[in-house]
Short mmCIF file of C-alpha atoms in Angstrom, two decimals:
data_model
loop_
_atom_site.label_atom_id
_atom_site.label_comp_id
_atom_site.label_asym_id
_atom_site.label_seq_id
_atom_site.Cartn_x
_atom_site.Cartn_y
_atom_site.Cartn_z
CA MET P 1 32.44 -3.54 -9.37
CA THR P 2 29.85 -1.72 -7.30
CA ALA P 3 29.45 -2.93 -3.70
CA PHE P 4 26.52 -2.35 -1.36
CA ILE P 5 26.46 -1.58 2.35
CA LEU P 6 22.97 -2.23 3.71
CA ASP P 7 21.47 -0.88 6.90
CA LEU P 8 19.42 -3.52 8.74
CA ASP P 9 16.64 -2.11 11.01
CA GLY P 10 14.07 -0.23 8.96
CA THR P 11 15.87 -1.00 5.68
CA LEU P 12 15.72 -4.81 5.44
CA ILE P 13 13.50 -5.51 8.49
CA ASP P 14 10.28 -3.67 9.39
CA SER P 15 11.41 -2.70 12.90
CA VAL P 16 11.68 1.10 13.18
CA TYR P 17 8.26 1.61 14.78
CA GLN P 18 9.01 -1.11 17.31
CA HIS P 19 12.25 0.72 18.18
CA VAL P 20 10.23 3.93 18.66
CA LEU P 21 7.82 2.17 20.98
CA ALA P 22 10.61 0.40 22.89
CA TRP P 23 12.49 3.68 23.51
CA HIS P 24 9.22 5.40 24.46
CA THR P 25 8.55 2.69 27.06
CA ALA P 26 12.15 2.83 28.37
CA LEU P 27 12.06 6.63 28.69
CA ARG P 28 8.68 6.55 30.46
CA GLN P 29 9.88 3.90 32.88
CA CYS P 30 12.86 6.12 33.71
CA GLY P 31 10.57 9.13 34.27
CA TYR P 32 11.19 10.92 30.95
CA ASP P 33 8.48 12.22 28.66
CA LEU P 34 9.47 12.49 25.00
CA PRO P 35 6.86 12.39 22.21
CA MET P 36 6.91 9.52 19.75
CA TRP P 37 7.70 11.65 16.67
CA ARG P 38 10.83 13.06 18.30
CA ILE P 39 12.01 9.54 19.17
CA HIS P 40 11.20 8.36 15.62
CA ARG P 41 13.60 10.95 14.13
CA LYS P 42 16.46 9.61 16.33
CA ILE P 43 16.22 5.93 15.33
CA GLY P 44 19.31 4.77 13.45
CA MET P 45 21.63 6.73 15.74
CA SER P 46 23.09 4.59 18.44
CA GLY P 47 24.93 4.44 21.72
CA GLY P 48 26.42 7.62 23.08
CA ILE P 49 25.19 9.88 20.27
CA LEU P 50 21.59 8.74 20.80
CA MET P 51 21.84 9.47 24.54
CA ARG P 52 23.25 12.95 23.80
CA ALA P 53 20.38 13.56 21.34
CA LEU P 54 17.83 12.47 23.96
CA GLU P 55 19.49 14.81 26.50
CA VAL P 56 19.12 17.74 24.11
CA GLU P 57 15.44 16.94 23.50
CA LEU P 58 14.75 16.44 27.21
CA GLY P 59 16.76 19.51 28.20
CA GLN P 60 18.46 17.57 31.00
CA GLY P 61 21.38 15.21 31.51
CA ILE P 62 21.14 11.40 31.57
CA ASP P 63 23.63 9.81 33.94
CA GLU P 64 25.58 6.63 33.19
CA SER P 65 23.43 4.25 35.25
CA THR P 66 20.18 5.66 33.82
CA SER P 67 21.65 5.39 30.34
CA LYS P 68 22.38 1.68 30.97
CA ARG P 69 18.88 1.16 32.37
CA LEU P 70 17.35 2.84 29.29
CA GLU P 71 19.35 0.56 26.96
CA LYS P 72 18.33 -2.53 28.97
CA ILE P 73 14.59 -1.72 28.99
CA HIS P 74 14.74 -0.78 25.28
CA SER P 75 16.43 -4.06 24.42
CA ASP P 76 13.90 -6.13 26.46
CA GLU P 77 10.93 -4.27 24.98
CA PHE P 78 12.33 -4.62 21.46
CA GLU P 79 12.71 -8.35 22.00
CA ARG P 80 9.12 -8.56 23.30
CA LEU P 81 7.94 -6.95 20.03
CA ARG P 82 10.09 -9.29 17.88
CA PRO P 83 7.11 -11.40 16.67
CA THR P 84 5.67 -8.29 14.95
CA MET P 85 8.81 -7.75 12.82
CA GLN P 86 9.50 -9.19 9.41
CA PRO P 87 11.61 -8.54 6.32
CA PHE P 88 10.23 -6.03 3.78
CA ARG P 89 9.03 -7.39 0.46
CA GLY P 90 11.79 -8.02 -2.03
CA VAL P 91 14.65 -8.24 0.48
CA ARG P 92 15.42 -11.92 -0.07
CA GLU P 93 15.14 -11.48 -3.86
CA MET P 94 17.46 -8.46 -3.72
CA LEU P 95 20.10 -10.42 -1.79
CA GLN P 96 19.72 -13.30 -4.27
CA THR P 97 20.20 -10.85 -7.15
CA PHE P 98 23.40 -9.60 -5.50
CA ALA P 99 24.64 -13.19 -5.00
CA ARG P 100 23.79 -14.34 -8.54
CA ASN P 101 25.59 -11.34 -10.02
CA ASP P 102 28.64 -11.51 -7.72
CA ILE P 103 27.82 -8.09 -6.28
CA PRO P 104 29.52 -7.88 -2.88
CA TYR P 105 27.45 -6.56 0.03
CA ALA P 106 27.75 -6.06 3.76
CA ILE P 107 25.29 -5.33 6.57
CA ALA P 108 26.04 -2.34 8.82
CA SER P 109 23.71 -1.88 11.77
CA SER P 110 23.98 0.64 14.57
CA GLY P 111 22.21 -1.83 16.87
CA HIS P 112 23.77 -4.35 19.22
CA ARG P 113 24.98 -7.62 17.69
CA LYS P 114 22.55 -9.66 19.79
CA ASP P 115 19.58 -7.50 18.69
CA ALA P 116 20.63 -7.95 15.05
CA GLU P 117 21.11 -11.72 15.10
CA PRO P 118 17.45 -12.81 14.90
CA SER P 119 16.98 -10.48 11.90
CA LEU P 120 20.08 -11.87 10.15
CA ALA P 121 18.80 -15.39 10.77
CA ALA P 122 15.35 -14.48 9.40
CA LEU P 123 17.03 -13.23 6.21
CA GLY P 124 19.28 -16.30 5.91
CA ILE P 125 22.42 -14.16 5.89
CA GLY P 126 25.40 -16.49 6.21
CA ASP P 127 29.00 -16.16 7.38
CA ASP P 128 30.15 -15.16 3.89
CA VAL P 129 28.47 -11.74 4.30
CA PRO P 130 30.36 -9.18 6.44
CA VAL P 131 28.08 -7.99 9.24
CA LEU P 132 29.11 -4.94 11.27
CA THR P 133 27.23 -3.81 14.38
CA LYS P 134 27.59 -1.25 17.17
CA GLU P 135 30.42 -3.31 18.68
CA ASP P 136 32.55 -2.88 15.53
CA ALA P 137 32.94 0.89 15.68
CA GLU P 138 33.89 3.23 18.48
CA ASN P 139 31.59 5.90 17.04
CA PRO P 140 28.62 4.41 15.28
CA LYS P 141 26.19 6.17 12.89
CA PRO P 142 25.94 8.99 11.97
CA ASP P 143 29.75 8.75 12.30
CA PRO P 144 31.09 7.24 9.04
CA GLN P 145 33.35 4.73 10.86
CA LEU P 146 30.96 1.75 10.62
CA PHE P 147 30.47 2.22 6.85
CA LEU P 148 34.21 2.77 6.31
CA LYS P 149 34.98 -0.49 8.12
CA ALA P 150 32.31 -2.31 6.09
CA ALA P 151 33.93 -1.02 2.89
CA GLN P 152 37.31 -2.25 4.14
CA ARG P 153 35.86 -5.71 4.67
CA LEU P 154 34.38 -5.61 1.14
CA ARG P 155 37.68 -4.25 -0.29
CA THR P 156 35.66 -1.64 -2.16
CA LYS P 157 36.67 1.92 -3.01
CA SER P 158 34.61 4.99 -2.14
CA GLU P 159 33.66 5.63 -5.79
CA SER P 160 32.19 2.10 -6.05
CA THR P 161 30.31 1.96 -2.76
CA VAL P 162 26.56 2.41 -2.35
CA VAL P 163 24.95 2.73 1.09
CA VAL P 164 21.26 1.81 1.35
CA GLY P 165 19.39 3.09 4.39
CA ASP P 166 16.05 4.40 5.64
CA ALA P 167 17.26 7.14 8.00
CA VAL P 168 18.85 10.53 7.44
CA TRP P 169 21.63 9.27 9.74
CA ASP P 170 22.52 6.61 7.15
CA MET P 171 22.65 9.31 4.45
CA LEU P 172 24.78 11.57 6.65
CA ALA P 173 27.25 8.77 7.47
CA ALA P 174 27.37 7.74 3.78
CA ARG P 175 28.09 11.30 2.71
CA ARG P 176 30.87 11.70 5.26
CA ALA P 177 32.40 8.41 4.05
CA HIS P 178 32.21 9.71 0.43
CA PHE P 179 29.88 6.84 -0.51
CA LEU P 180 26.70 7.16 -2.60
CA GLY P 181 23.60 7.21 -0.40
CA VAL P 182 20.35 5.59 -1.55
CA GLY P 183 17.28 6.09 0.64
CA LEU P 184 14.24 3.89 1.27
CA LEU P 185 10.88 5.14 2.61
CA THR P 186 10.58 2.03 4.80
CA GLY P 187 11.63 3.84 7.99
CA GLY P 188 8.89 6.46 7.80
CA TYR P 189 11.02 9.42 6.69
CA ALA P 190 9.71 11.53 3.82
CA GLU P 191 11.52 11.47 0.48
CA SER P 192 12.43 15.15 0.94
CA GLU P 193 14.16 14.43 4.26
CA LEU P 194 16.30 11.70 2.67
CA THR P 195 17.20 13.73 -0.44
CA GLY P 196 17.88 16.72 1.84
CA ALA P 197 20.36 14.55 3.75
CA GLY P 198 22.11 13.60 0.52
CA ALA P 199 20.29 10.57 -0.92
CA TYR P 200 21.02 10.28 -4.64
CA ARG P 201 17.81 8.27 -5.18
CA VAL P 202 14.89 7.36 -2.90
CA PHE P 203 12.93 4.14 -3.46
CA ALA P 204 9.79 2.95 -1.67
CA ASP P 205 11.28 -0.32 -0.46
CA PRO P 206 13.87 -3.05 -1.26
CA GLU P 207 11.59 -4.47 -3.97
CA GLN P 208 11.51 -1.17 -5.85
CA LEU P 209 15.26 -0.72 -5.39
CA ARG P 210 15.89 -4.22 -6.78
CA GLN P 211 13.84 -3.40 -9.88
CA HIS P 212 15.84 -0.21 -10.44
CA LEU P 213 19.32 -1.34 -9.43
CA TYR P 214 20.62 -0.01 -12.75
CA GLU P 215 19.88 3.52 -11.49
CA THR P 216 22.73 3.08 -9.01
CA GLY P 217 25.08 2.26 -11.88
CA VAL P 218 25.02 -1.51 -11.42
CA ASN P 219 25.32 -3.57 -14.57
CA ILE P 220 23.25 -6.72 -14.07
CA ARG P 221 21.60 -9.28 -16.31
CA ALA P 222 18.20 -8.30 -17.70
CA ASN P 223 16.43 -11.31 -16.20
CA ASP P 224 17.49 -10.13 -12.77
CA ASN P 225 15.99 -6.72 -13.34
CA GLY P 226 12.30 -7.50 -13.68
CA PRO P 227 9.52 -7.72 -11.12
CA SER P 228 9.76 -10.39 -8.47
CA ALA P 229 8.29 -13.79 -9.34
CA ILE P 230 6.89 -13.97 -5.81
CA MET O 1 -12.96 36.55 15.03
CA THR O 2 -10.72 33.64 14.04
CA ALA O 3 -11.95 30.19 15.07
CA PHE O 4 -9.95 26.98 15.35
CA ILE O 5 -10.84 23.42 14.41
CA LEU O 6 -8.44 21.02 16.07
CA ASP O 7 -7.71 17.45 15.12
CA LEU O 8 -7.36 15.18 18.16
CA ASP O 9 -5.19 12.06 17.60
CA GLY O 10 -1.61 13.04 16.80
CA THR O 11 -2.37 16.76 17.15
CA LEU O 12 -3.41 17.14 20.80
CA ILE O 13 -2.71 13.57 22.00
CA ASP O 14 0.46 11.56 21.26
CA SER O 15 -1.35 8.58 19.76
CA VAL O 16 -0.43 8.21 16.06
CA TYR O 17 2.24 5.55 16.61
CA GLN O 18 -0.17 3.54 18.78
CA HIS O 19 -2.72 3.71 15.93
CA VAL O 20 -0.02 2.42 13.54
CA LEU O 21 0.77 -0.48 15.85
CA ALA O 22 -2.91 -1.28 16.46
CA TRP O 23 -3.68 -1.39 12.72
CA HIS O 24 -0.56 -3.47 12.11
CA THR O 25 -1.72 -5.99 14.72
CA ALA O 26 -5.27 -6.04 13.32
CA LEU O 27 -4.03 -6.57 9.75
CA ARG O 28 -1.67 -9.35 10.83
CA GLN O 29 -4.40 -11.11 12.78
CA CYS O 30 -6.58 -11.02 9.65
CA GLY O 31 -3.74 -12.45 7.53
CA TYR O 32 -2.61 -9.22 5.86
CA ASP O 33 0.98 -8.03 5.66
CA LEU O 34 1.40 -4.27 5.34
CA PRO O 35 4.60 -2.49 6.47
CA MET O 36 4.41 0.01 9.31
CA TRP O 37 5.44 3.04 7.22
CA ARG O 38 2.58 2.48 4.76
CA ILE O 39 0.09 2.23 7.64
CA HIS O 40 1.58 5.38 9.23
CA ARG O 41 0.81 7.42 6.10
CA LYS O 42 -2.89 6.37 6.28
CA ILE O 43 -3.55 7.42 9.89
CA GLY O 44 -6.07 10.27 10.07
CA MET O 45 -8.21 8.79 7.34
CA SER O 46 -11.09 6.84 8.68
CA GLY O 47 -13.85 4.34 8.02
CA GLY O 48 -14.58 3.40 4.45
CA ILE O 49 -11.82 5.53 2.91
CA LEU O 50 -9.19 3.90 5.13
CA MET O 51 -10.39 0.41 4.13
CA ARG O 52 -10.25 1.38 0.45
CA ALA O 53 -6.70 2.72 0.96
CA LEU O 54 -5.65 -0.52 2.66
CA GLU O 55 -7.20 -2.49 -0.24
CA VAL O 56 -5.12 -0.50 -2.74
CA GLU O 57 -1.92 -1.12 -0.74
CA LEU O 58 -2.71 -4.81 -0.28
CA GLY O 59 -3.78 -5.25 -3.89
CA GLN O 60 -6.85 -7.21 -2.80
CA GLY O 61 -10.38 -6.59 -1.55
CA ILE O 62 -11.45 -6.53 2.10
CA ASP O 63 -14.97 -7.86 2.63
CA GLU O 64 -17.51 -6.37 5.03
CA SER O 65 -17.06 -8.88 7.85
CA THR O 66 -13.24 -8.68 7.69
CA SER O 67 -13.48 -4.90 7.68
CA LYS O 68 -15.57 -5.05 10.90
CA ARG O 69 -13.10 -7.51 12.45
CA LEU O 70 -10.18 -5.20 11.56
CA GLU O 71 -11.94 -2.23 13.19
CA LYS O 72 -12.71 -4.29 16.30
CA ILE O 73 -9.15 -5.58 16.77
CA HIS O 74 -7.75 -2.10 16.08
CA SER O 75 -10.05 -0.56 18.68
CA ASP O 76 -9.15 -3.21 21.32
CA GLU O 77 -5.43 -2.88 20.64
CA PHE O 78 -5.61 0.91 20.73
CA GLU O 79 -7.38 0.72 24.09
CA ARG O 80 -4.70 -1.66 25.38
CA LEU O 81 -2.04 0.93 24.46
CA ARG O 82 -4.02 3.79 26.08
CA PRO O 83 -1.68 4.06 29.13
CA THR O 84 1.19 5.03 26.79
CA MET O 85 -0.71 8.05 25.37
CA GLN O 86 -0.67 11.57 26.71
CA PRO O 87 -1.30 15.15 25.61
CA PHE O 88 1.56 16.96 23.86
CA ARG O 89 3.28 19.77 25.74
CA GLY O 90 1.44 23.05 25.59
CA VAL O 91 -1.98 21.64 24.69
CA ARG O 92 -3.70 22.62 27.95
CA GLU O 93 -2.07 26.07 27.86
CA MET O 94 -3.17 26.54 24.23
CA LEU O 95 -6.77 25.69 25.07
CA GLN O 96 -6.59 28.07 28.08
CA THR O 97 -5.25 30.80 25.79
CA PHE O 98 -8.21 30.24 23.47
CA ALA O 99 -10.66 30.37 26.40
CA ARG O 100 -9.15 33.50 27.98
CA ASN O 101 -9.26 35.32 24.66
CA ASP O 102 -12.76 34.16 23.67
CA ILE O 103 -11.38 32.34 20.64
CA PRO O 104 -13.92 29.68 19.65
CA TYR O 105 -12.61 26.21 18.92
CA ALA O 106 -13.95 22.75 18.13
CA ILE O 107 -12.45 19.27 18.06
CA ALA O 108 -12.84 17.24 14.86
CA SER O 109 -11.61 13.65 15.00
CA SER O 110 -11.93 10.97 12.35
CA GLY O 111 -11.92 8.36 15.14
CA HIS O 112 -14.90 6.78 16.85
CA ARG O 113 -16.57 8.79 19.62
CA LYS O 114 -15.78 6.11 22.21
CA ASP O 115 -12.06 6.07 21.23
CA ALA O 116 -11.96 9.87 21.55
CA GLU O 117 -13.65 10.18 24.93
CA PRO O 118 -10.71 9.22 27.18
CA SER O 119 -8.53 11.76 25.31
CA LEU O 120 -11.17 14.51 25.71
CA ALA O 121 -11.40 13.69 29.43
CA ALA O 122 -7.58 13.80 29.78
CA LEU O 123 -7.62 17.30 28.25
CA GLY O 124 -10.52 18.48 30.44
CA ILE O 125 -12.59 19.43 27.37
CA GLY O 126 -16.10 20.23 28.57
CA ASP O 127 -19.56 20.30 27.01
CA ASP O 128 -19.10 23.90 25.89
CA VAL O 129 -16.62 22.79 23.19
CA PRO O 130 -18.16 21.25 20.04
CA VAL O 131 -16.67 17.80 19.48
CA LEU O 132 -17.21 16.08 16.14
CA THR O 133 -16.21 12.45 15.50
CA LYS O 134 -16.59 9.80 12.80
CA GLU O 135 -20.28 9.42 13.71
CA ASP O 136 -20.99 13.09 12.82
CA ALA O 137 -20.13 12.87 9.12
CA GLU O 138 -21.12 10.42 6.44
CA ASN O 139 -17.74 10.87 4.77
CA PRO O 140 -15.01 11.61 7.25
CA LYS O 141 -11.51 13.00 6.52
CA PRO O 142 -10.05 13.65 4.01
CA ASP O 143 -13.60 14.60 2.96
CA PRO O 144 -14.21 18.19 4.16
CA GLN O 145 -17.64 17.34 5.67
CA LEU O 146 -16.44 16.94 9.27
CA PHE O 147 -14.62 20.31 9.22
CA LEU O 148 -17.58 22.02 7.52
CA LYS O 149 -19.92 20.72 10.23
CA ALA O 150 -17.51 21.87 12.94
CA ALA O 151 -17.44 25.35 11.40
CA GLN O 152 -21.25 25.35 11.34
CA ARG O 153 -21.29 24.55 15.05
CA LEU O 154 -18.80 27.38 15.67
CA ARG O 155 -20.80 29.75 13.39
CA THR O 156 -17.53 30.71 11.72
CA LYS O 157 -16.95 31.65 8.09
CA SER O 158 -14.40 30.00 5.83
CA GLU O 159 -12.17 33.10 5.77
CA SER O 160 -11.94 33.03 9.58
CA THR O 161 -11.42 29.32 10.13
CA VAL O 162 -8.07 27.68 10.91
CA VAL O 163 -7.67 23.90 10.92
CA VAL O 164 -4.79 22.47 13.00
CA GLY O 165 -3.73 18.93 12.21
CA ASP O 166 -0.74 16.59 11.99
CA ALA O 167 -1.68 14.60 8.87
CA VAL O 168 -1.78 15.48 5.18
CA TRP O 169 -5.42 14.31 5.33
CA ASP O 170 -6.22 17.18 7.66
CA MET O 171 -4.56 19.62 5.27
CA LEU O 172 -6.42 18.13 2.29
CA ALA O 173 -9.78 18.33 4.07
CA ALA O 174 -9.03 21.90 5.23
CA ARG O 175 -8.15 22.95 1.70
CA ARG O 176 -11.31 21.44 0.26
CA ALA O 177 -13.36 23.27 2.93
CA HIS O 178 -11.57 26.55 2.01
CA PHE O 179 -10.13 26.81 5.54
CA LEU O 180 -6.55 27.71 6.42
CA GLY O 181 -4.50 24.61 7.24
CA VAL O 182 -1.78 24.70 9.91
CA GLY O 183 0.37 21.58 10.34
CA LEU O 184 2.13 20.12 13.36
CA LEU O 185 5.07 17.69 13.20
CA THR O 186 3.59 15.69 16.09
CA GLY O 187 2.20 12.94 13.84
CA GLY O 188 5.56 12.06 12.29
CA TYR O 189 5.02 13.66 8.87
CA ALA O 190 7.81 15.82 7.49
CA GLU O 191 7.31 19.58 7.15
CA SER O 192 7.55 19.24 3.37
CA GLU O 193 4.70 16.73 3.27
CA LEU O 194 2.42 19.08 5.20
CA THR O 195 3.31 22.20 3.20
CA GLY O 196 2.96 20.12 0.03
CA ALA O 197 -0.57 19.25 1.14
CA GLY O 198 -1.38 22.92 1.65
CA ALA O 199 -0.29 23.83 5.20
CA TYR O 200 0.19 27.61 5.46
CA ARG O 201 2.52 27.15 8.44
CA VAL O 202 4.07 24.09 10.13
CA PHE O 203 4.95 24.14 13.84
CA ALA O 204 6.72 21.47 15.87
CA ASP O 205 3.93 21.00 18.40
CA PRO O 206 1.00 22.76 20.16
CA GLU O 207 3.44 24.63 22.42
CA GLN O 208 5.21 26.20 19.45
CA LEU O 209 1.88 26.98 17.77
CA ARG O 210 0.64 28.69 20.95
CA GLN O 211 3.73 30.89 21.04
CA HIS O 212 3.20 31.89 17.40
CA LEU O 213 -0.57 32.18 17.27
CA TYR O 214 -0.20 35.66 15.78
CA GLU O 215 1.20 34.02 12.63
CA THR O 216 -2.28 32.65 11.95
CA GLY O 217 -3.70 36.17 12.14
CA VAL O 218 -5.04 35.91 15.69
CA ASN O 219 -4.95 39.10 17.73
CA ILE O 220 -4.31 38.10 21.34
CA ARG O 221 -2.95 39.82 24.43
CA ALA O 222 0.84 39.95 24.69
CA ASN O 223 0.92 38.09 28.02
CA ASP O 224 -0.78 35.16 26.37
CA ASN O 225 1.83 35.02 23.68
CA GLY O 226 4.96 34.13 25.62
CA PRO O 227 6.49 30.82 26.59
CA SER O 228 4.52 28.57 28.89
CA ALA O 229 5.07 29.06 32.62
CA ILE O 230 5.07 25.28 33.00
#
């Protein structure tokens, strides 16, 4: 049985551009000047790796206390922008399709648990779905650890595991975990960037993925394969 | 003598992501739900063509009064985000290089004149530089009219005209005008999207373009070709 590991921000919830803006604000408030497009291409990394990436772009070190301040301002700004975020079309229907067909799935987000919770609530994701966040892995994405732990929780093997994400970092982590990567355009990456990072297929959004689930090798009932009724 | 036509938003000024957010807010306030990434890929279009593109994405018509309301909210929101916008690195030095080497250049923006003015002031662009905005062309980008009018003002021929822009719409308009298109990654498009739309070269930002001006066939002094002193 195929199992799915789903990224959250930018894959199920329209929140990448808010992350970009929140990091831009945090960096400016700490005296750093990094253009939006360079920040955009880092979203989906997290914690220490993100800070190292920002250091490389800025050409200077970020000390521990500044790093904490950056994370705090980012988190506050992201929360302030929360009312502008919502699930992408087809997400709820996709999760219902998984449930109806007994397809196991987990959520794996490189964000903090507390930043993820409002999104999980908005999607009605219950306790029966394994949810892994930054706190669950020492090295989060693009390290494969988070996806490997999600697969453990799902008791799925590498040859039966599909990772769905919007960032090249998801595709990189999927590849390193020996899972199949499927990309979505919802995070603002180009198709070529996702395929270049190893995506087997790229779909526009969760709705289009749901309609073409069979392309990932999933065997589901025909009446769960058509366009959404909504 | 080679002449340059420069896009403004996203090419000289870091303002694409603010446009995305401002349109997202405007659409939400008018009851429309369009994901950020789809809005992102429309930035650089303007006026009527943008509204038609939004209609296609939304799958419904936008009447004249709603269209005006959308433009008004977008403009207000964009103004509110103004303090977060600044020129990309190397822009001032690039314009100085043009001036020192008597390379004519014009600015061609698909935005409203009043939205462009604070950016022009921030860059110190004076009355000697032709500036063309939405008001100067009946059909703005990706129609080639705005670029053709800019070339007229510069008295440059098609074989000597280079368009620099961050959006595929700039590359499309440049191609239709028979000008050479040069892309920048500053707007958040991937290199492949810009080359696919006809960009002859893609540089990261104005600083990298300035250091490689010779690749566009410009013959400038060696001391104007090195890294920025700043």
